[in-house]
mmCIF file with all atom_site columns, C-alpha atoms in Angstrom:
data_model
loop_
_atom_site.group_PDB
_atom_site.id
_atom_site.type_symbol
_atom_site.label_atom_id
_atom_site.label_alt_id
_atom_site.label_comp_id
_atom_site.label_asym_id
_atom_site.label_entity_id
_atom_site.label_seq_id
_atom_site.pdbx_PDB_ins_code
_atom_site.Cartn_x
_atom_site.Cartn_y
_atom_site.Cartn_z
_atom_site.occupancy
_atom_site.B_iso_or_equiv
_atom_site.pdbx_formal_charge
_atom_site.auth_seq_id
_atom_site.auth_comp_id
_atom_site.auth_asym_id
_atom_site.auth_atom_id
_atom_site.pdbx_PDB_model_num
ATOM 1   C CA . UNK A 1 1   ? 16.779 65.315 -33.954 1.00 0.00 ? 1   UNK A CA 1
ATOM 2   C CA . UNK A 1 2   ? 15.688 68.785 -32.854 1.00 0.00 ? 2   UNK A CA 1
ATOM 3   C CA . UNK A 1 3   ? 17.698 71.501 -31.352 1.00 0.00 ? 3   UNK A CA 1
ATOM 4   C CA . UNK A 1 4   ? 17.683 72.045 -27.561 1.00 0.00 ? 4   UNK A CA 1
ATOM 5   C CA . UNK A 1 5   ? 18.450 74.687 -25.534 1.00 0.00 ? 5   UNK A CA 1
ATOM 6   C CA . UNK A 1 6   ? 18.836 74.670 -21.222 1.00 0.00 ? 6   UNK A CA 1
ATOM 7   C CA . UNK A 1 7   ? 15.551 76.543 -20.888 1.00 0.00 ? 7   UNK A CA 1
ATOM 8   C CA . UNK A 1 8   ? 13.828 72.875 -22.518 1.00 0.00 ? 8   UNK A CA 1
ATOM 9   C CA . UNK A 1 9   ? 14.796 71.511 -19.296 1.00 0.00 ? 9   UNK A CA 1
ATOM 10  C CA . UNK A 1 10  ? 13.659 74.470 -16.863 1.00 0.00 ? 10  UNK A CA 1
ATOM 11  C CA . UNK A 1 11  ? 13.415 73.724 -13.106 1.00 0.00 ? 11  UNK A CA 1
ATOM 12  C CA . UNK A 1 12  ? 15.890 70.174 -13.459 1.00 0.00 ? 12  UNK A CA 1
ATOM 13  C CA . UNK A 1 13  ? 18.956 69.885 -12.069 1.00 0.00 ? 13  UNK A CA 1
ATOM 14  C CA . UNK A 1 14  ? 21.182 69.051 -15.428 1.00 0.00 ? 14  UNK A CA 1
ATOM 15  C CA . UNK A 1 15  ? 25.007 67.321 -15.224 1.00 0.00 ? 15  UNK A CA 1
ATOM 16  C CA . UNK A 1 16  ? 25.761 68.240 -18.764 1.00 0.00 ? 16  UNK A CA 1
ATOM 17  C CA . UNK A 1 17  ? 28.410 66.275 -19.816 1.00 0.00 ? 17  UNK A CA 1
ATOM 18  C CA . UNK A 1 18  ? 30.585 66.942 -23.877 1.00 0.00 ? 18  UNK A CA 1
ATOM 19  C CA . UNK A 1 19  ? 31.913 63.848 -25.136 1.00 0.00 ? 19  UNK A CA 1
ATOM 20  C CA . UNK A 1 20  ? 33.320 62.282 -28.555 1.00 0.00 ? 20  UNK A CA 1
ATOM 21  C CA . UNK A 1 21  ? 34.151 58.898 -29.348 1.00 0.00 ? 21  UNK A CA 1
ATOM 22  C CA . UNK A 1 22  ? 37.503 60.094 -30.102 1.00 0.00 ? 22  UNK A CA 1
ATOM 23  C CA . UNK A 1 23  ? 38.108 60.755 -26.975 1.00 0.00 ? 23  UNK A CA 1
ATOM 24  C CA . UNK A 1 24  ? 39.488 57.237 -24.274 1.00 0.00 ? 24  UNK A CA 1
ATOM 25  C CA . UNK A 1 25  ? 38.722 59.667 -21.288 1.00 0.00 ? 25  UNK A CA 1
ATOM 26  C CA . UNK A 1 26  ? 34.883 60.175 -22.249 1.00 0.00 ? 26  UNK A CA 1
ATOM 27  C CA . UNK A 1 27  ? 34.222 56.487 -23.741 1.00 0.00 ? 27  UNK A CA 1
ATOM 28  C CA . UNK A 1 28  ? 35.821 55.348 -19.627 1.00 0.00 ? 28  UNK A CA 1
ATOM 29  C CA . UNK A 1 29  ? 33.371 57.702 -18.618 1.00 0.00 ? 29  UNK A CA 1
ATOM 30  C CA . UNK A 1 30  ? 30.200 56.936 -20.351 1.00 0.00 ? 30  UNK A CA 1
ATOM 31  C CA . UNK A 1 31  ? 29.173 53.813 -18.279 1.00 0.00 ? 31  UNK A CA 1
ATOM 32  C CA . UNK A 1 32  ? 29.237 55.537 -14.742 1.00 0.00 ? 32  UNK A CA 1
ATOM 33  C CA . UNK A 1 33  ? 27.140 58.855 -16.503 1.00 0.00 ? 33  UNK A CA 1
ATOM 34  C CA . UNK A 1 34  ? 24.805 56.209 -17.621 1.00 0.00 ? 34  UNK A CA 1
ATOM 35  C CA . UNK A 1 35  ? 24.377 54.638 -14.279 1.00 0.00 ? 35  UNK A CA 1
ATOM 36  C CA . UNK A 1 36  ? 24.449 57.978 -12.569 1.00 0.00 ? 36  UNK A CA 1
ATOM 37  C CA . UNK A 1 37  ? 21.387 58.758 -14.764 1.00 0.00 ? 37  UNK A CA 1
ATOM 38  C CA . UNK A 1 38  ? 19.955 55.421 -13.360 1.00 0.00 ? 38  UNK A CA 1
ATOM 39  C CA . UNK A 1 39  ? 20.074 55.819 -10.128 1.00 0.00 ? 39  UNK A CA 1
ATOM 40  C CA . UNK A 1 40  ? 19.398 59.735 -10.225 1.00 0.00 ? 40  UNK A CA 1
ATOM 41  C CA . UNK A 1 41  ? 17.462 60.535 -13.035 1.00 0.00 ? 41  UNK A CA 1
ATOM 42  C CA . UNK A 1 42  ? 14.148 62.145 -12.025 1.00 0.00 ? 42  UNK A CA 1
ATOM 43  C CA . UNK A 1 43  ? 11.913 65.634 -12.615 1.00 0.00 ? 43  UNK A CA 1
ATOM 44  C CA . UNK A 1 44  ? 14.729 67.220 -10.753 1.00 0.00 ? 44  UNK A CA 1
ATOM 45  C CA . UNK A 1 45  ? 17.689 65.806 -11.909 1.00 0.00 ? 45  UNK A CA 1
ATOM 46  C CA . UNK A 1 46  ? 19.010 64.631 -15.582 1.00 0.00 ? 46  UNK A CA 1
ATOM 47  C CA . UNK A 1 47  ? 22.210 63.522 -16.972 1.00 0.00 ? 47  UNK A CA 1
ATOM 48  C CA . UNK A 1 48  ? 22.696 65.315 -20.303 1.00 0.00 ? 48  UNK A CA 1
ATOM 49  C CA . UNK A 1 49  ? 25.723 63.833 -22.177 1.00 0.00 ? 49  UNK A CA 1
ATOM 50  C CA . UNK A 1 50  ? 26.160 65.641 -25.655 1.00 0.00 ? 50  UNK A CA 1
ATOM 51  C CA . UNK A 1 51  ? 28.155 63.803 -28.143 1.00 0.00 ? 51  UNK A CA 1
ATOM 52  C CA . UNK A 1 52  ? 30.165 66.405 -30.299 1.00 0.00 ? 52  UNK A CA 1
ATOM 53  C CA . UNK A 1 53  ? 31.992 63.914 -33.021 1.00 0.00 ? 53  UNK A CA 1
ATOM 54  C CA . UNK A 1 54  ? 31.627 65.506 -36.445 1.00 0.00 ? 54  UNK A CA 1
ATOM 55  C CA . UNK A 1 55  ? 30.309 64.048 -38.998 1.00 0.00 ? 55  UNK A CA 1
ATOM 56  C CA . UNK A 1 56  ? 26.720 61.702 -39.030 1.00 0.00 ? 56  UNK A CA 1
ATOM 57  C CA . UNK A 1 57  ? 25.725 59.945 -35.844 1.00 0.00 ? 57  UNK A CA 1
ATOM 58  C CA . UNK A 1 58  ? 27.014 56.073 -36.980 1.00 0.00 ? 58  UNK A CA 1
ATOM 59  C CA . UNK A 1 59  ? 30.016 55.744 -34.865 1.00 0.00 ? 59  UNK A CA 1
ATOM 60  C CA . UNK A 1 60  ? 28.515 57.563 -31.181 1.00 0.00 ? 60  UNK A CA 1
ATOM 61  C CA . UNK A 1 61  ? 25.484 54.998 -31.598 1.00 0.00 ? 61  UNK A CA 1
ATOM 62  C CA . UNK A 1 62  ? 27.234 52.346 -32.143 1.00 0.00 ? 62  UNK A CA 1
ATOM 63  C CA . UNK A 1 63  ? 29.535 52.672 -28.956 1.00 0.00 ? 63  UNK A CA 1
ATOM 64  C CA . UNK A 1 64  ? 26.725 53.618 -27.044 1.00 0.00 ? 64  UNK A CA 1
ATOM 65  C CA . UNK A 1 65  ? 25.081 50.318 -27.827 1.00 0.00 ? 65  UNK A CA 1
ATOM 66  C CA . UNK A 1 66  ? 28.638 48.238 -27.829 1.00 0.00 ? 66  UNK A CA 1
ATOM 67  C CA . UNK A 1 67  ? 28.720 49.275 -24.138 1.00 0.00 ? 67  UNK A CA 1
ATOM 68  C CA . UNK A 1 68  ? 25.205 48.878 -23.346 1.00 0.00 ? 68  UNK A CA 1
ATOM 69  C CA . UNK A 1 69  ? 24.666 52.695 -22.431 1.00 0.00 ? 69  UNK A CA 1
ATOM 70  C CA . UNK A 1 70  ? 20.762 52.657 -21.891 1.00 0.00 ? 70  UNK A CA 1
ATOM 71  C CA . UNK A 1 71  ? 19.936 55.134 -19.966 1.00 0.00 ? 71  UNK A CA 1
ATOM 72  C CA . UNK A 1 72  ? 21.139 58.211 -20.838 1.00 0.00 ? 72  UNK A CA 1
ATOM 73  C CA . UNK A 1 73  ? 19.367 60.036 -23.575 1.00 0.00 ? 73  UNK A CA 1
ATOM 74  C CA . UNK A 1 74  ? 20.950 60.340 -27.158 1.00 0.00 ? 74  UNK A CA 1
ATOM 75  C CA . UNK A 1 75  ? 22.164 63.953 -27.604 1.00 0.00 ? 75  UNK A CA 1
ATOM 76  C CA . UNK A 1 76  ? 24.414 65.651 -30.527 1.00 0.00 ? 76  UNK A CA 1
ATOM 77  C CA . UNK A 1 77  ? 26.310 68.707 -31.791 1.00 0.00 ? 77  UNK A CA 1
ATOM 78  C CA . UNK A 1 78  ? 28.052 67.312 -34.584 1.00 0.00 ? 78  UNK A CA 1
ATOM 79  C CA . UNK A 1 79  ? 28.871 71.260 -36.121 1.00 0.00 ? 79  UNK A CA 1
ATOM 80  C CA . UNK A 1 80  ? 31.102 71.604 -32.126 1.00 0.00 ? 80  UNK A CA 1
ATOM 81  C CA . UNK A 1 81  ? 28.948 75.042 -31.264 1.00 0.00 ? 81  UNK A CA 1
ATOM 82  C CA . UNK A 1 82  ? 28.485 74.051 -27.782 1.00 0.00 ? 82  UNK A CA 1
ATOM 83  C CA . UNK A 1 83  ? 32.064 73.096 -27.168 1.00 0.00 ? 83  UNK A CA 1
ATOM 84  C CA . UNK A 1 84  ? 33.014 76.207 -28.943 1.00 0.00 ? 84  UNK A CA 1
ATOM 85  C CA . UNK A 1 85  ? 30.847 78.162 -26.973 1.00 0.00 ? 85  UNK A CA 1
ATOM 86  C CA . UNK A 1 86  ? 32.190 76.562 -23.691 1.00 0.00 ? 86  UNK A CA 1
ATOM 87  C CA . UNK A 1 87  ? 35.745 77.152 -24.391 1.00 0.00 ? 87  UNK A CA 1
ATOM 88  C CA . UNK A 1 88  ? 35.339 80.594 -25.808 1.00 0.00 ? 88  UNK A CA 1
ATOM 89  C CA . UNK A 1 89  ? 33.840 81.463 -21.903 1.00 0.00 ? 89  UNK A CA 1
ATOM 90  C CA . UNK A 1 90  ? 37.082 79.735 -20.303 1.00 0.00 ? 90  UNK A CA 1
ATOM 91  C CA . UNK A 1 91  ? 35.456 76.205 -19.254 1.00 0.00 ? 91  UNK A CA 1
ATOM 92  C CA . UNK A 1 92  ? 36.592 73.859 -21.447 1.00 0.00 ? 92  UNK A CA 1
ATOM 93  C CA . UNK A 1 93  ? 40.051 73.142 -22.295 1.00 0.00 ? 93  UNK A CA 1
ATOM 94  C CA . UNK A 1 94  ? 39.281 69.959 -24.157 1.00 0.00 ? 94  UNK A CA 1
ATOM 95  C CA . UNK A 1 95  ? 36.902 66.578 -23.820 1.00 0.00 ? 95  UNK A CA 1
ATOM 96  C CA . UNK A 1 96  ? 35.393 65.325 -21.607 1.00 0.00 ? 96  UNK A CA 1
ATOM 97  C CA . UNK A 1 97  ? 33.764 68.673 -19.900 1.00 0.00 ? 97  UNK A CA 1
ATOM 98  C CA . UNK A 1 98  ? 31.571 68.937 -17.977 1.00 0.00 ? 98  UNK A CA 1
ATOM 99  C CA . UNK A 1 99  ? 29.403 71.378 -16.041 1.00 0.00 ? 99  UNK A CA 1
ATOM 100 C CA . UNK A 1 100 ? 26.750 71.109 -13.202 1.00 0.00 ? 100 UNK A CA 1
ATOM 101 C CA . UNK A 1 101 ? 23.745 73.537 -13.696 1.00 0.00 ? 101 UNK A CA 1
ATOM 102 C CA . UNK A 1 102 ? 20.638 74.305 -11.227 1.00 0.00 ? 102 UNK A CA 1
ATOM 103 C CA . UNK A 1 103 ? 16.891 74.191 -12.274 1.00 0.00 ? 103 UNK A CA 1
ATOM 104 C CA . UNK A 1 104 ? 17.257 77.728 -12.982 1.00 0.00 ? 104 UNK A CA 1
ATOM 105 C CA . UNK A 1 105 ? 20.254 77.429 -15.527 1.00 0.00 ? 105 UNK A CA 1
ATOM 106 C CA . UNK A 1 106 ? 22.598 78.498 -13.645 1.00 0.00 ? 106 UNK A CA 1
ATOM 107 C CA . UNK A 1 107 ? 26.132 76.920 -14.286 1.00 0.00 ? 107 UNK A CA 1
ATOM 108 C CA . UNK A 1 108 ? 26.927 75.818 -10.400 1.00 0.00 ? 108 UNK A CA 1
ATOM 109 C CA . UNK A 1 109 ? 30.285 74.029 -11.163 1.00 0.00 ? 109 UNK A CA 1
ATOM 110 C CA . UNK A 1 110 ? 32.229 72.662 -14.008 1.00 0.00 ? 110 UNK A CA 1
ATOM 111 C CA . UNK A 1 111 ? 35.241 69.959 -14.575 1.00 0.00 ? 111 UNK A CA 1
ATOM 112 C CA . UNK A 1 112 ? 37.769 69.617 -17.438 1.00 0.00 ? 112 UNK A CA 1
ATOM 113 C CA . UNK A 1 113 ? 38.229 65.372 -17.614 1.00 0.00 ? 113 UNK A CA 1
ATOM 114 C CA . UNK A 1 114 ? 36.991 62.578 -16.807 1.00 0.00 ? 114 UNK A CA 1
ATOM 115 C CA . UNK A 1 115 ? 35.354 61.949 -12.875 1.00 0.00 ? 115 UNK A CA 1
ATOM 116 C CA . UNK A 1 116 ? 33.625 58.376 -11.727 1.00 0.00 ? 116 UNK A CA 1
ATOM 117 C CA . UNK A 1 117 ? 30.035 59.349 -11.788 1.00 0.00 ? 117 UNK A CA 1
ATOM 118 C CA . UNK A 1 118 ? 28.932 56.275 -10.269 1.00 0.00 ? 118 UNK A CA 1
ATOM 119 C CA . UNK A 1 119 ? 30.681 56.837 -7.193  1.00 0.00 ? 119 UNK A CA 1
ATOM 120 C CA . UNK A 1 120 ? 29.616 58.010 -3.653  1.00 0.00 ? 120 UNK A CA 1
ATOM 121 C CA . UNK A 1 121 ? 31.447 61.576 -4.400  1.00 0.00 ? 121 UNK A CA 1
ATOM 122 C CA . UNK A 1 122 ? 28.951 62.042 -7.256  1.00 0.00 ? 122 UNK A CA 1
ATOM 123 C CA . UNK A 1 123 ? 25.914 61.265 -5.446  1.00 0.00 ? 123 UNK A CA 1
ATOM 124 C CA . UNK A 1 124 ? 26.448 64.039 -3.294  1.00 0.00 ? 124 UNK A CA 1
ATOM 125 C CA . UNK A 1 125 ? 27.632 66.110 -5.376  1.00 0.00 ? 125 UNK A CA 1
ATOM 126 C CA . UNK A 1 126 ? 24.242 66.060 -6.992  1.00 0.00 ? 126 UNK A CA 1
ATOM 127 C CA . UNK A 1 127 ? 22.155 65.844 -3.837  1.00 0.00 ? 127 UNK A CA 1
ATOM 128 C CA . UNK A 1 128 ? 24.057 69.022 -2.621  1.00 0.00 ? 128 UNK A CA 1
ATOM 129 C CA . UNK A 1 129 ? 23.108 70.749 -6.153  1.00 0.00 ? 129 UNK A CA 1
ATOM 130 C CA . UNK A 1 130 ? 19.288 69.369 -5.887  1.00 0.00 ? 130 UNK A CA 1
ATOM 131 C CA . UNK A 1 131 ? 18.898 70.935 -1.976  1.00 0.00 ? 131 UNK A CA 1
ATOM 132 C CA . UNK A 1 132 ? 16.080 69.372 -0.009  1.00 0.00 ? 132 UNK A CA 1
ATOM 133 C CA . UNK A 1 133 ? 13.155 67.885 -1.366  1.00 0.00 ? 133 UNK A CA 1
ATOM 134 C CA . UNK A 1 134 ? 10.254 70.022 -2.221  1.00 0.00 ? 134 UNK A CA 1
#
């Protein structure tokens, strides 16, 4: 209910993920982000999955709960600033997007579409990003 910006989550590892409920691609994707934040989530490392559907917040709560999605954190830019912003610097080309970004906010990597979170591939992915243990 309050804005956000990436320097609220200084010195974490953040998979920021844009999604809409509109969009097959990012509802097949929400379960693995969700257990991905499960089995990851920690002072170092948070999935961030923004919900961009216009509009009031209804429908994105609803399929969050419909699929059981527990774990991940409820975030929202229903007025599409952040996608704009995203696309206007040449990262997004549409939903899902997403973009891997270091404790420092630094944008390490980013993906147009969908990716299976859950998987092996994404584990290290994010244990490359995180670096060794402090």
């Amino acid at each position: 209910g309050k804005p956000m910006t990436l320097a609220d989550h200084a010195g974490r590892t953040l998979l920021l993920n844009l999604w809409a409920t509109w969009c097959a691609p990012c509802r097949a994707e929400m379960p693995a982000l969700d257990a991905l934040q499960k089995e990851m989530g920690s002072d170092r490392f948070q999935v961030v999955a923004v919900n961009v559907d216009t509009g009031d917040d209804t429908k994105p709560k609803k399929f969050l709960s419909d699929i059981g999605v527990a774990t991940l954190g409820y975030y929202r830019d229903p007025t599409l600033a952040l996608f704009n912003d995203v696309k206007t610097r040449g990262l997004a080309l549409g939903l899902p997007v997403t973009m891997l970004i270091d404790g420092e906010g630094c944008l390490i990597a980013h993906m147009n579409g969908p990716a299976e979170w859950s998987g092996a591939d994404a584990r290290r992915l994010v244990e490359a990003a995180l670096g060794p243990s402090s």
